[in-house]
PDB file of C-alpha atoms in Angstrom:
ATOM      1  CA  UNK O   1     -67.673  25.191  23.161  1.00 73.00           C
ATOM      2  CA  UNK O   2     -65.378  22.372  22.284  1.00 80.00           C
ATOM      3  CA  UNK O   3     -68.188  20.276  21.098  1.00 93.00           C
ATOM      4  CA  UNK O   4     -67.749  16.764  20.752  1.00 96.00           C
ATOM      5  CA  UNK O   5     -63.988  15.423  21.808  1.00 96.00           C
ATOM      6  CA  UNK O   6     -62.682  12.353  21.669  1.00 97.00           C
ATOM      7  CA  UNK O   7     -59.405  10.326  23.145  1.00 96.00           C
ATOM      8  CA  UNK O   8     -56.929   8.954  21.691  1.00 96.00           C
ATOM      9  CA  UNK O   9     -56.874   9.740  17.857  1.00 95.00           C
ATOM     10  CA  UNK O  10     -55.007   6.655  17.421  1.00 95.00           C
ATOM     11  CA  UNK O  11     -53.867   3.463  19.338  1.00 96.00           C
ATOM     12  CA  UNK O  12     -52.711   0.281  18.368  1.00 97.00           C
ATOM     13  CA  UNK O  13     -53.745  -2.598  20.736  1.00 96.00           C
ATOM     14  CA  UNK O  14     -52.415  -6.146  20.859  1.00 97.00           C
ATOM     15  CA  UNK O  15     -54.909  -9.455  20.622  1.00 97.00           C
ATOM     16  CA  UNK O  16     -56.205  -9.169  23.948  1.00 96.00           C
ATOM     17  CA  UNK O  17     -56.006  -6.523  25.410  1.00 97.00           C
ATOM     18  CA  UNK O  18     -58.181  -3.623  26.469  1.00 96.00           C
ATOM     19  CA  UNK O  19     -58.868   0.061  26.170  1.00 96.00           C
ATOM     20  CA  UNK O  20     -60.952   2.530  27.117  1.00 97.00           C
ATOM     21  CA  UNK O  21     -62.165   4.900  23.868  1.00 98.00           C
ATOM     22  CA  UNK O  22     -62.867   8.342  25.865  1.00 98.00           C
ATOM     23  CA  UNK O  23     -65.638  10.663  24.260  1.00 98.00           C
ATOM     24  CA  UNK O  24     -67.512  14.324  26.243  1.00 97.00           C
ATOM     25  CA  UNK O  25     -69.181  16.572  24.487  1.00 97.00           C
ATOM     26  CA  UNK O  26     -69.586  19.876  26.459  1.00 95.00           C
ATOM     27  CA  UNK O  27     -73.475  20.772  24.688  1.00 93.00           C
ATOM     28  CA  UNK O  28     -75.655  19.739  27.386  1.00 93.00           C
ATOM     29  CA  UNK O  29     -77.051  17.034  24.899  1.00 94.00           C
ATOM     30  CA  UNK O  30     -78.875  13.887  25.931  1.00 94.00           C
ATOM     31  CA  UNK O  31     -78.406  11.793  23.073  1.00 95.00           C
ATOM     32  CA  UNK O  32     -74.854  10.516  22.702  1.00 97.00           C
ATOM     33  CA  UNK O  33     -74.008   7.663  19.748  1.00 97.00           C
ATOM     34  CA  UNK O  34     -70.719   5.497  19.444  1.00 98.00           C
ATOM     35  CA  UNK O  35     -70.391   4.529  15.606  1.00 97.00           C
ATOM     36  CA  UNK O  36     -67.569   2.484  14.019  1.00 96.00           C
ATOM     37  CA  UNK O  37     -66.361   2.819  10.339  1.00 93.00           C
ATOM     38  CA  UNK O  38     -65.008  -0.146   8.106  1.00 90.00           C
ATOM     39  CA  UNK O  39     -64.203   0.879   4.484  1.00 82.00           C
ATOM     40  CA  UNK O  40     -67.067   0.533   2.155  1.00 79.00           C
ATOM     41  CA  UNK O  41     -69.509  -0.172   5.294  1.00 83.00           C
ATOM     42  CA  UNK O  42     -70.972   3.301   6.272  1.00 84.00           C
ATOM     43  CA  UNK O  43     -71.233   4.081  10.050  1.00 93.00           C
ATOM     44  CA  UNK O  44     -72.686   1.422  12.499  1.00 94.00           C
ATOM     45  CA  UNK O  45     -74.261   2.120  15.680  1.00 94.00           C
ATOM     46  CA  UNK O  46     -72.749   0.140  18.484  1.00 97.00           C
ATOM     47  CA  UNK O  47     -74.488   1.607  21.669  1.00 97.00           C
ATOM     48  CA  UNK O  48     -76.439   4.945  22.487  1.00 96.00           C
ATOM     49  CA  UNK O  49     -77.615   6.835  25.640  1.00 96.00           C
ATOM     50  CA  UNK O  50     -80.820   9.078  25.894  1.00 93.00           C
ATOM     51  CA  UNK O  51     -79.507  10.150  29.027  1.00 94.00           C
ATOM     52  CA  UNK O  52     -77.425   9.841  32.028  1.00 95.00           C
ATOM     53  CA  UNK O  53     -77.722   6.031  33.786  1.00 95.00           C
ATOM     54  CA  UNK O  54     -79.503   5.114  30.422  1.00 95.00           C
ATOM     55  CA  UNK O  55     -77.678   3.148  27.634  1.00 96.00           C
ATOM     56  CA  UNK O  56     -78.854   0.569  24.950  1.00 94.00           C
ATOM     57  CA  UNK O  57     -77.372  -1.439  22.093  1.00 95.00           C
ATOM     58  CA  UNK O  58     -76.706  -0.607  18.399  1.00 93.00           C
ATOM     59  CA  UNK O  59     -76.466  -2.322  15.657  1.00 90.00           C
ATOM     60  CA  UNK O  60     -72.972  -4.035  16.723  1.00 95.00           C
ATOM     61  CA  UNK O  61     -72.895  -4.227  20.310  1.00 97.00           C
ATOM     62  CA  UNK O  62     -70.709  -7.247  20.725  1.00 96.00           C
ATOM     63  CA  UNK O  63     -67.210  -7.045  22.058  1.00 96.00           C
ATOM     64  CA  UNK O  64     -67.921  -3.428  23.721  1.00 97.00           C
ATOM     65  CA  UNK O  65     -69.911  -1.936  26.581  1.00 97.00           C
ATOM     66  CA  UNK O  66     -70.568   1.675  27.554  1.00 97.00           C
ATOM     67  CA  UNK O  67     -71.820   3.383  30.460  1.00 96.00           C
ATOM     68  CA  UNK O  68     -73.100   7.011  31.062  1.00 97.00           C
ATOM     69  CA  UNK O  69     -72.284   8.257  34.801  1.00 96.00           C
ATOM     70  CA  UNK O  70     -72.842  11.824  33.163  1.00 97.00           C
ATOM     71  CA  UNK O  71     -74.451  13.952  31.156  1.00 96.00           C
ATOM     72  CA  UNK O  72     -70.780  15.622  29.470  1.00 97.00           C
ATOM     73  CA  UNK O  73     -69.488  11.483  28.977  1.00 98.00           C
ATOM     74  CA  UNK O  74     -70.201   7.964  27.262  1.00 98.00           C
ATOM     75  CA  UNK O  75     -66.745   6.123  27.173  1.00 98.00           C
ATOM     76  CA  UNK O  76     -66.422   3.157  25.051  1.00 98.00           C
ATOM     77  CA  UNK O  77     -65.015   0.003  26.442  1.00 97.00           C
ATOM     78  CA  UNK O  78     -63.157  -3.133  24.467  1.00 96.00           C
ATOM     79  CA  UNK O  79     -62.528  -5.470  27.070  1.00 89.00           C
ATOM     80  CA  UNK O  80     -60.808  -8.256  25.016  1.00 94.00           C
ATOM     81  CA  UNK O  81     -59.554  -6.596  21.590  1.00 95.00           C
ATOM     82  CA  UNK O  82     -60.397  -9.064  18.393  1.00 96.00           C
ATOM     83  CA  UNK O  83     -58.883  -8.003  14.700  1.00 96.00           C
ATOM     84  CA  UNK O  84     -62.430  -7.607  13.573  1.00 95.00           C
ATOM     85  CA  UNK O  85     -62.643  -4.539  15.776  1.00 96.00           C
ATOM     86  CA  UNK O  86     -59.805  -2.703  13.526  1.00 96.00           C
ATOM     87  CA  UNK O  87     -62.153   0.461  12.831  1.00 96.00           C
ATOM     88  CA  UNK O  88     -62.572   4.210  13.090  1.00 95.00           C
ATOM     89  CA  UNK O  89     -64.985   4.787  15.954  1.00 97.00           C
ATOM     90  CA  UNK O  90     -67.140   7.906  16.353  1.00 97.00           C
ATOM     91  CA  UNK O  91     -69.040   9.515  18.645  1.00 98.00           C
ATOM     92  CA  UNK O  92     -71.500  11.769  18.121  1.00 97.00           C
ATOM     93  CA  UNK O  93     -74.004  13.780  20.544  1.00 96.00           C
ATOM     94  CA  UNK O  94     -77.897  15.120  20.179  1.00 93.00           C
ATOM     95  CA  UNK O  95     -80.038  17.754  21.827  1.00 89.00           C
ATOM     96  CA  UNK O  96     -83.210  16.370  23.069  1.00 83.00           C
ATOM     97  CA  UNK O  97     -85.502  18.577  21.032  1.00 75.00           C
ATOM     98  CA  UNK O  98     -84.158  21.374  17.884  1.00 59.00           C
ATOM     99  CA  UNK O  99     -83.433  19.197  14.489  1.00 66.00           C
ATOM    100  CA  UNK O 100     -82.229  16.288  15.024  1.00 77.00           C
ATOM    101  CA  UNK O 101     -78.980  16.917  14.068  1.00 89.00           C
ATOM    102  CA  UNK O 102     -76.288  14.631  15.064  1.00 93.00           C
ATOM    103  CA  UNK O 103     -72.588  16.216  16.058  1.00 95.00           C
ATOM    104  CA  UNK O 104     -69.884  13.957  15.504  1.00 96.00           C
ATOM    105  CA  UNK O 105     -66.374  14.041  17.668  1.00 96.00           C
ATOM    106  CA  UNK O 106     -62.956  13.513  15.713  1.00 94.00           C
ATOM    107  CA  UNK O 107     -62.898   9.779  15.848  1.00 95.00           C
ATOM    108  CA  UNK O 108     -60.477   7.423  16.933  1.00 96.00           C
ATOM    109  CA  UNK O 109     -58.553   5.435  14.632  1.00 95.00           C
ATOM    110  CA  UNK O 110     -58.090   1.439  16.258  1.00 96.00           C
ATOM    111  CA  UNK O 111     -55.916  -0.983  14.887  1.00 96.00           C
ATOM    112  CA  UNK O 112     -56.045  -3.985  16.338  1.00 96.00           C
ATOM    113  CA  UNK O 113     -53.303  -6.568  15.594  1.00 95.00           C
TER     114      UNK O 113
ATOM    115  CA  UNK F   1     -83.245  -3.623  10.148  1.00 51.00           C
ATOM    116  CA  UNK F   2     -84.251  -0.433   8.007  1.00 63.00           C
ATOM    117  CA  UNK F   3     -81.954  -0.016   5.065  1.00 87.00           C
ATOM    118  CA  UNK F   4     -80.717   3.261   3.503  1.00 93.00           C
ATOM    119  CA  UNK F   5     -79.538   2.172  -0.165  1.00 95.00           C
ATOM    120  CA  UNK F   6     -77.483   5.234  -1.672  1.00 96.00           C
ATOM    121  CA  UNK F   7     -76.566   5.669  -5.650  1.00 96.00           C
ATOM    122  CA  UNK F   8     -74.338   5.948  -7.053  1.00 96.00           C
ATOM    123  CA  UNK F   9     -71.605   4.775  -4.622  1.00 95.00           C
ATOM    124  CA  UNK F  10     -68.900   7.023  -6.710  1.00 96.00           C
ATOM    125  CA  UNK F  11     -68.621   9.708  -8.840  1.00 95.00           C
ATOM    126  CA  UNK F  12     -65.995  12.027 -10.398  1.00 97.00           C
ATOM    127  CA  UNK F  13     -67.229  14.644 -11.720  1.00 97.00           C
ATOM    128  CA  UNK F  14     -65.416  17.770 -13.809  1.00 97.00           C
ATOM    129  CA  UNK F  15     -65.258  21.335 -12.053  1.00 97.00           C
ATOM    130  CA  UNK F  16     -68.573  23.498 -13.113  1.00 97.00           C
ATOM    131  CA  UNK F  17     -70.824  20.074 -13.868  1.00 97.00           C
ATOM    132  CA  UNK F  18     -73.991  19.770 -11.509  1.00 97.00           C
ATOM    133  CA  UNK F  19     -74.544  16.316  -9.875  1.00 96.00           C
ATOM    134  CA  UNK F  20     -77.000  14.656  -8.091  1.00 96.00           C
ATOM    135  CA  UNK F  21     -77.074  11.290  -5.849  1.00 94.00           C
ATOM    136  CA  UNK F  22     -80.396   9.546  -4.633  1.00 97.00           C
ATOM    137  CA  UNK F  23     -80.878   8.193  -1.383  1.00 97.00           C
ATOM    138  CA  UNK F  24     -83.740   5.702  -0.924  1.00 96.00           C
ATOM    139  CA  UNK F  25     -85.530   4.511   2.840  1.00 93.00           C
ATOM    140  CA  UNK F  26     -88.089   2.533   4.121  1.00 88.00           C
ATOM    141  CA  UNK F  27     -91.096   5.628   4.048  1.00 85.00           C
ATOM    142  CA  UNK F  28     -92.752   3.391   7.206  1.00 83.00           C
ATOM    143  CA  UNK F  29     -91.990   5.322  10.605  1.00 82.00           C
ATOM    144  CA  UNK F  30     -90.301   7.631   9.436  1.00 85.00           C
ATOM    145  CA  UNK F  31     -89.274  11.074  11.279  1.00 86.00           C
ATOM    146  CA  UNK F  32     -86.117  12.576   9.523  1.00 90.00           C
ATOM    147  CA  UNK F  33     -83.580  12.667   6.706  1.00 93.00           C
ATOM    148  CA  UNK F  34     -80.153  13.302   7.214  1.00 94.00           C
ATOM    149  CA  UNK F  35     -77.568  14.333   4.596  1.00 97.00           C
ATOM    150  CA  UNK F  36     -73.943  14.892   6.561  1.00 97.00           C
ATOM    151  CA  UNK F  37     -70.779  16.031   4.311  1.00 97.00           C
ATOM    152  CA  UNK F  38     -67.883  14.144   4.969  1.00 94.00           C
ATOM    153  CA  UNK F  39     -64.377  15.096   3.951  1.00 93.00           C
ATOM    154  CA  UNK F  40     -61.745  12.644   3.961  1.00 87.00           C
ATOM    155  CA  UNK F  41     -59.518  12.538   7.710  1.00 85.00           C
ATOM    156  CA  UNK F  42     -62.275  15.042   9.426  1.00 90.00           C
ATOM    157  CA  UNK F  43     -65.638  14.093  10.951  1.00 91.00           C
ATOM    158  CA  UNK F  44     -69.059  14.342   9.513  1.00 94.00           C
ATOM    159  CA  UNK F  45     -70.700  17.468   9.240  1.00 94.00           C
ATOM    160  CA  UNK F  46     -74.613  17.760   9.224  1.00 94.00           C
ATOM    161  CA  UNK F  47     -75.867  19.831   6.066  1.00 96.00           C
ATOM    162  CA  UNK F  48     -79.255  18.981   6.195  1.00 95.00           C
ATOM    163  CA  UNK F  49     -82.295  17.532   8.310  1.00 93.00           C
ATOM    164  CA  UNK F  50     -85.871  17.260   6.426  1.00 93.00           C
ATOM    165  CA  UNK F  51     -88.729  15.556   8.758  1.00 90.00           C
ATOM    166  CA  UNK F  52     -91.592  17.036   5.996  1.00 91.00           C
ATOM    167  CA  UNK F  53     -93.046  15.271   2.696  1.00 93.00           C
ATOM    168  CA  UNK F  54     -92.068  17.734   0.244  1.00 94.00           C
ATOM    169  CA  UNK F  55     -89.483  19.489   2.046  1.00 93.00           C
ATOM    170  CA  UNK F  56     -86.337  21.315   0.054  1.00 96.00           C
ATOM    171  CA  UNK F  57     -83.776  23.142   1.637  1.00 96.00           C
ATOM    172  CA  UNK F  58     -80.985  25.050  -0.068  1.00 97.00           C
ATOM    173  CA  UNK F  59     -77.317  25.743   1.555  1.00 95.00           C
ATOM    174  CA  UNK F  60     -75.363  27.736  -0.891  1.00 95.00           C
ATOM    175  CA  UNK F  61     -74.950  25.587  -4.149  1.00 97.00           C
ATOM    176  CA  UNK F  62     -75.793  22.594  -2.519  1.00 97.00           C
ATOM    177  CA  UNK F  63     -79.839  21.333  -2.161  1.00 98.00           C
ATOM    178  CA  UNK F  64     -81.626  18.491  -1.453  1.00 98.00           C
ATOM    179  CA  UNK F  65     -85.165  16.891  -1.691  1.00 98.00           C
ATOM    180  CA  UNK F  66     -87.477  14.798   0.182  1.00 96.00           C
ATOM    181  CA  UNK F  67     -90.356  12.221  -0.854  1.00 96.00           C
ATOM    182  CA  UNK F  68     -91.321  10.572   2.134  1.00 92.00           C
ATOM    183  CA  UNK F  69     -94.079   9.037   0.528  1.00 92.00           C
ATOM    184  CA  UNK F  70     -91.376   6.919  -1.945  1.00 93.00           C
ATOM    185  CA  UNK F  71     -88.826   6.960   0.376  1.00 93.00           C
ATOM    186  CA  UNK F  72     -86.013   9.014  -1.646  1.00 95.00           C
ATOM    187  CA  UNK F  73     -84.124  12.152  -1.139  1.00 97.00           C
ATOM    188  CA  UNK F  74     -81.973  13.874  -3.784  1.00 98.00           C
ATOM    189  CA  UNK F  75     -78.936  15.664  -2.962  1.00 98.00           C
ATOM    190  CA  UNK F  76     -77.925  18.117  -5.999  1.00 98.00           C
ATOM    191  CA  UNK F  77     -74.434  20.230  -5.780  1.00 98.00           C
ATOM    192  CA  UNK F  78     -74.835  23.172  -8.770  1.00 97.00           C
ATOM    193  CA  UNK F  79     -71.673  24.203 -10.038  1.00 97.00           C
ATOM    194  CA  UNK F  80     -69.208  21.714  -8.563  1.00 97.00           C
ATOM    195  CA  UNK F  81     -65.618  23.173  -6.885  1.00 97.00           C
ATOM    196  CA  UNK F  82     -63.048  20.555  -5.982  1.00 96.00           C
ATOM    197  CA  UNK F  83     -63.750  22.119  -2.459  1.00 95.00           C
ATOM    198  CA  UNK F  84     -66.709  19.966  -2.810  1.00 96.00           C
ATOM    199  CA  UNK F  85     -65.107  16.613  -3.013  1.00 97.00           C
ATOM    200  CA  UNK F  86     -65.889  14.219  -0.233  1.00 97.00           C
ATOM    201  CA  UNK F  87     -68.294  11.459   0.862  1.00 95.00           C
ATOM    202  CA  UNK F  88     -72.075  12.233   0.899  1.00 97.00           C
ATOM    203  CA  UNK F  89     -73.590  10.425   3.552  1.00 96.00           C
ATOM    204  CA  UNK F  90     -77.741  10.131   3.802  1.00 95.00           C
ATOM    205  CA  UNK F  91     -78.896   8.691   6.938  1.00 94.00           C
ATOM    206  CA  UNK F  92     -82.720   8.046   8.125  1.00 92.00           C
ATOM    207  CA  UNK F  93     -84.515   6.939  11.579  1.00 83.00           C
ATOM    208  CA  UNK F  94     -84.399   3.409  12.340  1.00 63.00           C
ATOM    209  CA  UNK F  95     -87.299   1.109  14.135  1.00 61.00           C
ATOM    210  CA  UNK F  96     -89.834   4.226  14.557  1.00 67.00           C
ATOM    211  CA  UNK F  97     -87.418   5.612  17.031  1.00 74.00           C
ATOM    212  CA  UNK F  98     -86.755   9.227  16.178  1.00 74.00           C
ATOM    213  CA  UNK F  99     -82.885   9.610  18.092  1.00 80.00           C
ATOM    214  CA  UNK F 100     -81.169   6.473  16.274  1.00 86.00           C
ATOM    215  CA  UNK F 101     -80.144   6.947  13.006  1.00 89.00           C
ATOM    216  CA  UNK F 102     -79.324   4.349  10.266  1.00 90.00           C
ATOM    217  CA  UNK F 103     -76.765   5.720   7.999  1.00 92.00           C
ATOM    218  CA  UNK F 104     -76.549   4.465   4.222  1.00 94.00           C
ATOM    219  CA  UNK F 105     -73.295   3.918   2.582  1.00 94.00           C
ATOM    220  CA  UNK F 106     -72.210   6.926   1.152  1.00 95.00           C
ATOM    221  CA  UNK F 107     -71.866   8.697  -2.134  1.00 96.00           C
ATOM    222  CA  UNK F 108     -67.708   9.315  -2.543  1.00 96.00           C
ATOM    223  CA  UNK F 109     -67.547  12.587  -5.164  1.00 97.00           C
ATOM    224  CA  UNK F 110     -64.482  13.665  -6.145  1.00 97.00           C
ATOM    225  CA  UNK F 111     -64.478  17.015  -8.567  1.00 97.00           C
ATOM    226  CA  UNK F 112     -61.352  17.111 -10.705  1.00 96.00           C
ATOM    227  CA  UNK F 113     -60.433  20.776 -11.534  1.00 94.00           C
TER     228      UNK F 113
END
Protein backbone atom coordinates (compact mmCIF):
# COMPACT_ATOMS: atom_id res chain seq x y z
CA UNK A 1 0.00 0.00 0.00
CA UNK A 2 1.04 3.53 -0.66
CA UNK A 3 -0.89 4.79 2.22
CA UNK A 4 -1.70 8.24 2.44
CA UNK A 5 -0.33 10.50 -0.74
CA UNK A 6 -0.52 13.78 -1.29
CA UNK A 7 0.00 16.43 -4.42
CA UNK A 8 2.07 18.79 -4.87
CA UNK A 9 4.84 18.86 -2.10
CA UNK A 10 5.21 22.41 -2.79
CA UNK A 11 3.56 25.34 -4.76
CA UNK A 12 3.76 28.85 -4.57
CA UNK A 13 0.48 30.69 -5.46
CA UNK A 14 -0.04 34.38 -6.18
CA UNK A 15 -2.82 36.67 -4.12
CA UNK A 16 -5.70 35.31 -5.77
CA UNK A 17 -5.49 32.64 -7.18
CA UNK A 18 -6.54 29.04 -6.73
CA UNK A 19 -5.43 25.47 -6.31
CA UNK A 20 -6.50 22.32 -5.82
CA UNK A 21 -4.37 20.39 -2.75
CA UNK A 22 -4.82 16.58 -4.02
CA UNK A 23 -4.80 13.86 -1.15
CA UNK A 24 -5.94 9.47 -1.65
CA UNK A 25 -5.11 7.20 0.61
CA UNK A 26 -5.38 3.62 -0.83
CA UNK A 27 -6.55 1.88 3.00
CA UNK A 28 -10.13 1.58 2.50
CA UNK A 29 -10.51 4.13 5.47
CA UNK A 30 -13.59 6.23 6.13
CA UNK A 31 -12.25 8.90 8.10
CA UNK A 32 -10.09 11.31 6.12
CA UNK A 33 -8.73 14.81 7.96
CA UNK A 34 -7.13 17.95 6.17
CA UNK A 35 -4.84 19.72 8.88
CA UNK A 36 -2.70 22.85 8.35
CA UNK A 37 0.58 23.68 10.27
CA UNK A 38 1.79 27.31 11.25
CA UNK A 39 5.01 27.36 13.36
CA UNK A 40 4.42 27.22 17.01
CA UNK A 41 0.52 26.44 16.33
CA UNK A 42 0.22 22.55 16.33
CA UNK A 43 -2.06 20.99 13.62
CA UNK A 44 -5.59 22.47 12.94
CA UNK A 45 -8.41 20.67 11.56
CA UNK A 46 -9.91 22.43 8.60
CA UNK A 47 -12.55 19.86 7.27
CA UNK A 48 -13.13 15.98 7.71
CA UNK A 49 -15.21 13.21 6.00
CA UNK A 50 -16.69 10.05 7.78
CA UNK A 51 -17.38 8.85 4.49
CA UNK A 52 -17.99 9.21 0.90
CA UNK A 53 -20.74 12.28 0.05
CA UNK A 54 -20.16 13.22 3.80
CA UNK A 55 -17.90 16.20 4.81
CA UNK A 56 -17.97 18.74 7.78
CA UNK A 57 -15.91 21.65 9.07
CA UNK A 58 -12.81 21.85 11.33
CA UNK A 59 -11.56 24.06 13.34
CA UNK A 60 -10.52 26.57 10.35
CA UNK A 61 -12.81 26.05 7.64
CA UNK A 62 -12.73 29.46 6.09
CA UNK A 63 -11.14 30.15 2.77
CA UNK A 64 -11.31 26.24 1.74
CA UNK A 65 -13.90 23.64 0.82
CA UNK A 66 -13.60 19.89 0.27
CA UNK A 67 -15.65 17.32 -1.19
CA UNK A 68 -15.52 13.43 -1.04
CA UNK A 69 -16.87 11.79 -4.46
CA UNK A 70 -14.87 8.64 -3.12
CA UNK A 71 -13.88 6.56 -0.71
CA UNK A 72 -9.70 6.55 -1.99
CA UNK A 73 -10.08 10.90 -2.19
CA UNK A 74 -10.80 14.26 -0.19
CA UNK A 75 -9.10 17.10 -2.28
CA UNK A 76 -8.66 20.38 -0.70
CA UNK A 77 -9.77 23.47 -2.45
CA UNK A 78 -8.45 27.37 -1.98
CA UNK A 79 -10.55 29.21 -4.18
CA UNK A 80 -9.14 32.75 -3.59
CA UNK A 81 -5.50 32.32 -1.98
CA UNK A 82 -4.97 34.97 1.14
CA UNK A 83 -1.21 35.23 2.83
CA UNK A 84 -2.74 33.94 5.99
CA UNK A 85 -3.13 30.59 4.27
CA UNK A 86 0.91 30.27 3.94
CA UNK A 87 0.95 26.73 5.79
CA UNK A 88 1.92 23.07 5.62
CA UNK A 89 -1.31 21.18 5.03
CA UNK A 90 -1.84 17.51 5.94
CA UNK A 91 -3.97 14.95 5.37
CA UNK A 92 -4.45 12.17 7.23
CA UNK A 93 -6.92 9.01 6.94
CA UNK A 94 -8.82 6.57 9.69
CA UNK A 95 -10.31 3.11 9.69
CA UNK A 96 -13.77 3.10 10.96
CA UNK A 97 -13.19 0.73 13.84
CA UNK A 98 -9.24 -0.78 15.11
CA UNK A 99 -7.42 2.15 17.32
CA UNK A 100 -8.04 5.12 16.32
CA UNK A 101 -5.00 5.80 14.85
CA UNK A 102 -4.67 8.58 12.48
CA UNK A 103 -2.21 8.12 9.18
CA UNK A 104 -0.88 11.20 7.97
CA UNK A 105 0.15 11.83 4.02
CA UNK A 106 3.50 13.83 3.26
CA UNK A 107 2.05 17.27 3.38
CA UNK A 108 2.11 20.01 1.14
CA UNK A 109 4.12 22.94 1.72
CA UNK A 110 1.90 26.45 0.48
CA UNK A 111 3.32 29.68 0.24
CA UNK A 112 1.18 32.11 -0.55
CA UNK A 113 2.54 35.54 -1.63
CA UNK B 1 -13.14 24.17 22.03
CA UNK B 2 -11.26 21.33 24.07
CA UNK B 3 -7.69 22.29 24.72
CA UNK B 4 -4.63 19.98 24.84
CA UNK B 5 -1.92 22.11 26.88
CA UNK B 6 1.58 20.25 26.43
CA UNK B 7 4.88 20.95 28.76
CA UNK B 8 7.38 21.71 28.32
CA UNK B 9 7.25 23.19 24.78
CA UNK B 10 11.24 22.41 24.39
CA UNK B 11 13.79 20.46 25.61
CA UNK B 12 17.43 19.48 24.88
CA UNK B 13 18.42 16.93 26.50
CA UNK B 14 22.15 15.06 26.64
CA UNK B 15 22.48 11.46 24.98
CA UNK B 16 21.73 8.60 27.81
CA UNK B 17 19.40 11.18 30.10
CA UNK B 18 15.65 9.95 30.45
CA UNK B 19 12.94 12.63 29.84
CA UNK B 20 9.52 13.01 30.25
CA UNK B 21 6.78 15.64 28.86
CA UNK B 22 3.11 15.92 30.27
CA UNK B 23 0.22 16.36 28.25
CA UNK B 24 -2.95 17.63 29.97
CA UNK B 25 -6.99 17.39 28.43
CA UNK B 26 -10.28 18.12 29.30
CA UNK B 27 -11.10 14.30 31.13
CA UNK B 28 -15.06 15.19 30.02
CA UNK B 29 -15.97 12.97 26.84
CA UNK B 30 -13.22 11.62 26.44
CA UNK B 31 -12.39 8.40 24.14
CA UNK B 32 -8.58 8.40 23.26
CA UNK B 33 -5.05 9.71 23.68
CA UNK B 34 -2.81 10.14 20.99
CA UNK B 35 0.98 10.56 21.17
CA UNK B 36 2.40 10.82 17.27
CA UNK B 37 6.39 11.26 16.77
CA UNK B 38 7.22 13.81 14.50
CA UNK B 39 10.59 14.28 12.88
CA UNK B 40 11.44 17.40 11.30
CA UNK B 41 10.53 17.46 7.03
CA UNK B 42 8.52 13.91 7.40
CA UNK B 43 4.93 13.38 8.55
CA UNK B 44 3.62 12.33 11.87
CA UNK B 45 3.86 8.96 12.94
CA UNK B 46 1.34 7.42 15.52
CA UNK B 47 3.27 5.74 18.56
CA UNK B 48 0.58 5.39 20.76
CA UNK B 49 -3.36 5.31 21.30
CA UNK B 50 -4.69 4.78 25.09
CA UNK B 51 -8.74 4.95 25.35
CA UNK B 52 -8.37 3.21 29.21
CA UNK B 53 -7.92 5.03 32.76
CA UNK B 54 -4.78 3.57 33.77
CA UNK B 55 -3.51 2.43 30.59
CA UNK B 56 0.56 2.17 29.87
CA UNK B 57 1.98 0.99 26.87
CA UNK B 58 5.66 0.49 26.16
CA UNK B 59 7.38 0.71 22.48
CA UNK B 60 11.00 0.00 22.87
CA UNK B 61 12.53 2.78 25.18
CA UNK B 62 9.80 4.94 24.73
CA UNK B 63 6.36 4.71 27.23
CA UNK B 64 3.64 6.62 28.08
CA UNK B 65 0.79 6.99 30.71
CA UNK B 66 -2.75 7.79 30.98
CA UNK B 67 -5.01 9.44 33.84
CA UNK B 68 -8.17 10.05 32.36
CA UNK B 69 -9.60 10.89 35.49
CA UNK B 70 -7.00 14.23 35.70
CA UNK B 71 -6.73 14.55 32.28
CA UNK B 72 -2.78 13.98 31.79
CA UNK B 73 -0.64 11.59 29.94
CA UNK B 74 3.14 11.24 30.37
CA UNK B 75 5.34 10.41 27.63
CA UNK B 76 8.88 9.08 29.05
CA UNK B 77 11.89 8.23 26.44
CA UNK B 78 14.62 5.98 28.73
CA UNK B 79 17.95 6.32 27.51
CA UNK B 80 17.75 9.12 24.96
CA UNK B 81 19.66 8.60 21.23
CA UNK B 82 19.84 11.68 19.04
CA UNK B 83 17.72 9.29 16.76
CA UNK B 84 15.13 10.39 19.13
CA UNK B 85 15.08 14.05 18.45
CA UNK B 86 11.89 15.44 17.06
CA UNK B 87 8.53 16.98 18.03
CA UNK B 88 6.24 15.03 20.44
CA UNK B 89 2.86 15.67 19.59
CA UNK B 90 -0.22 14.54 22.17
CA UNK B 91 -3.53 14.86 20.69
CA UNK B 92 -7.11 13.97 22.38
CA UNK B 93 -10.93 13.71 21.06
CA UNK B 94 -12.66 16.86 20.66
CA UNK B 95 -16.62 17.67 21.40
CA UNK B 96 -17.43 13.88 22.54
CA UNK B 97 -16.84 12.89 19.00
CA UNK B 98 -14.49 9.94 18.95
CA UNK B 99 -12.94 10.46 14.93
CA UNK B 100 -11.81 14.28 15.37
CA UNK B 101 -8.87 14.84 17.11
CA UNK B 102 -7.56 18.06 18.79
CA UNK B 103 -3.88 18.08 18.70
CA UNK B 104 -1.81 20.08 21.46
CA UNK B 105 1.22 21.97 20.57
CA UNK B 106 3.99 19.84 20.72
CA UNK B 107 6.97 18.98 22.82
CA UNK B 108 10.27 19.84 20.33
CA UNK B 109 13.28 17.40 21.96
CA UNK B 110 16.38 17.60 20.59
CA UNK B 111 19.18 15.00 22.16
CA UNK B 112 22.68 16.36 21.68
CA UNK B 113 25.21 13.44 21.44
Amino acid sequence: NAGVTQTPKFRILKIGQSMTLQCTQDMNHNYMYWYRQDPGMGLKLIYYSVGAGITDKGEVPNGYNVSRSTTEDFPLRLELAAPSQTSVYFCASRPLTDSYEQYFGPGTRLTVT
Amino acid sequence: ILNVEQSPQSLHVQEGDSTNFTCSFPSSNFYALHWYRWETAKSPEALFVMTLNGDEKKKGRISATLNTKEGYSYLYIKGSQPEDSATYLCASNSGGSNYKLTFGKGTLLTVNP
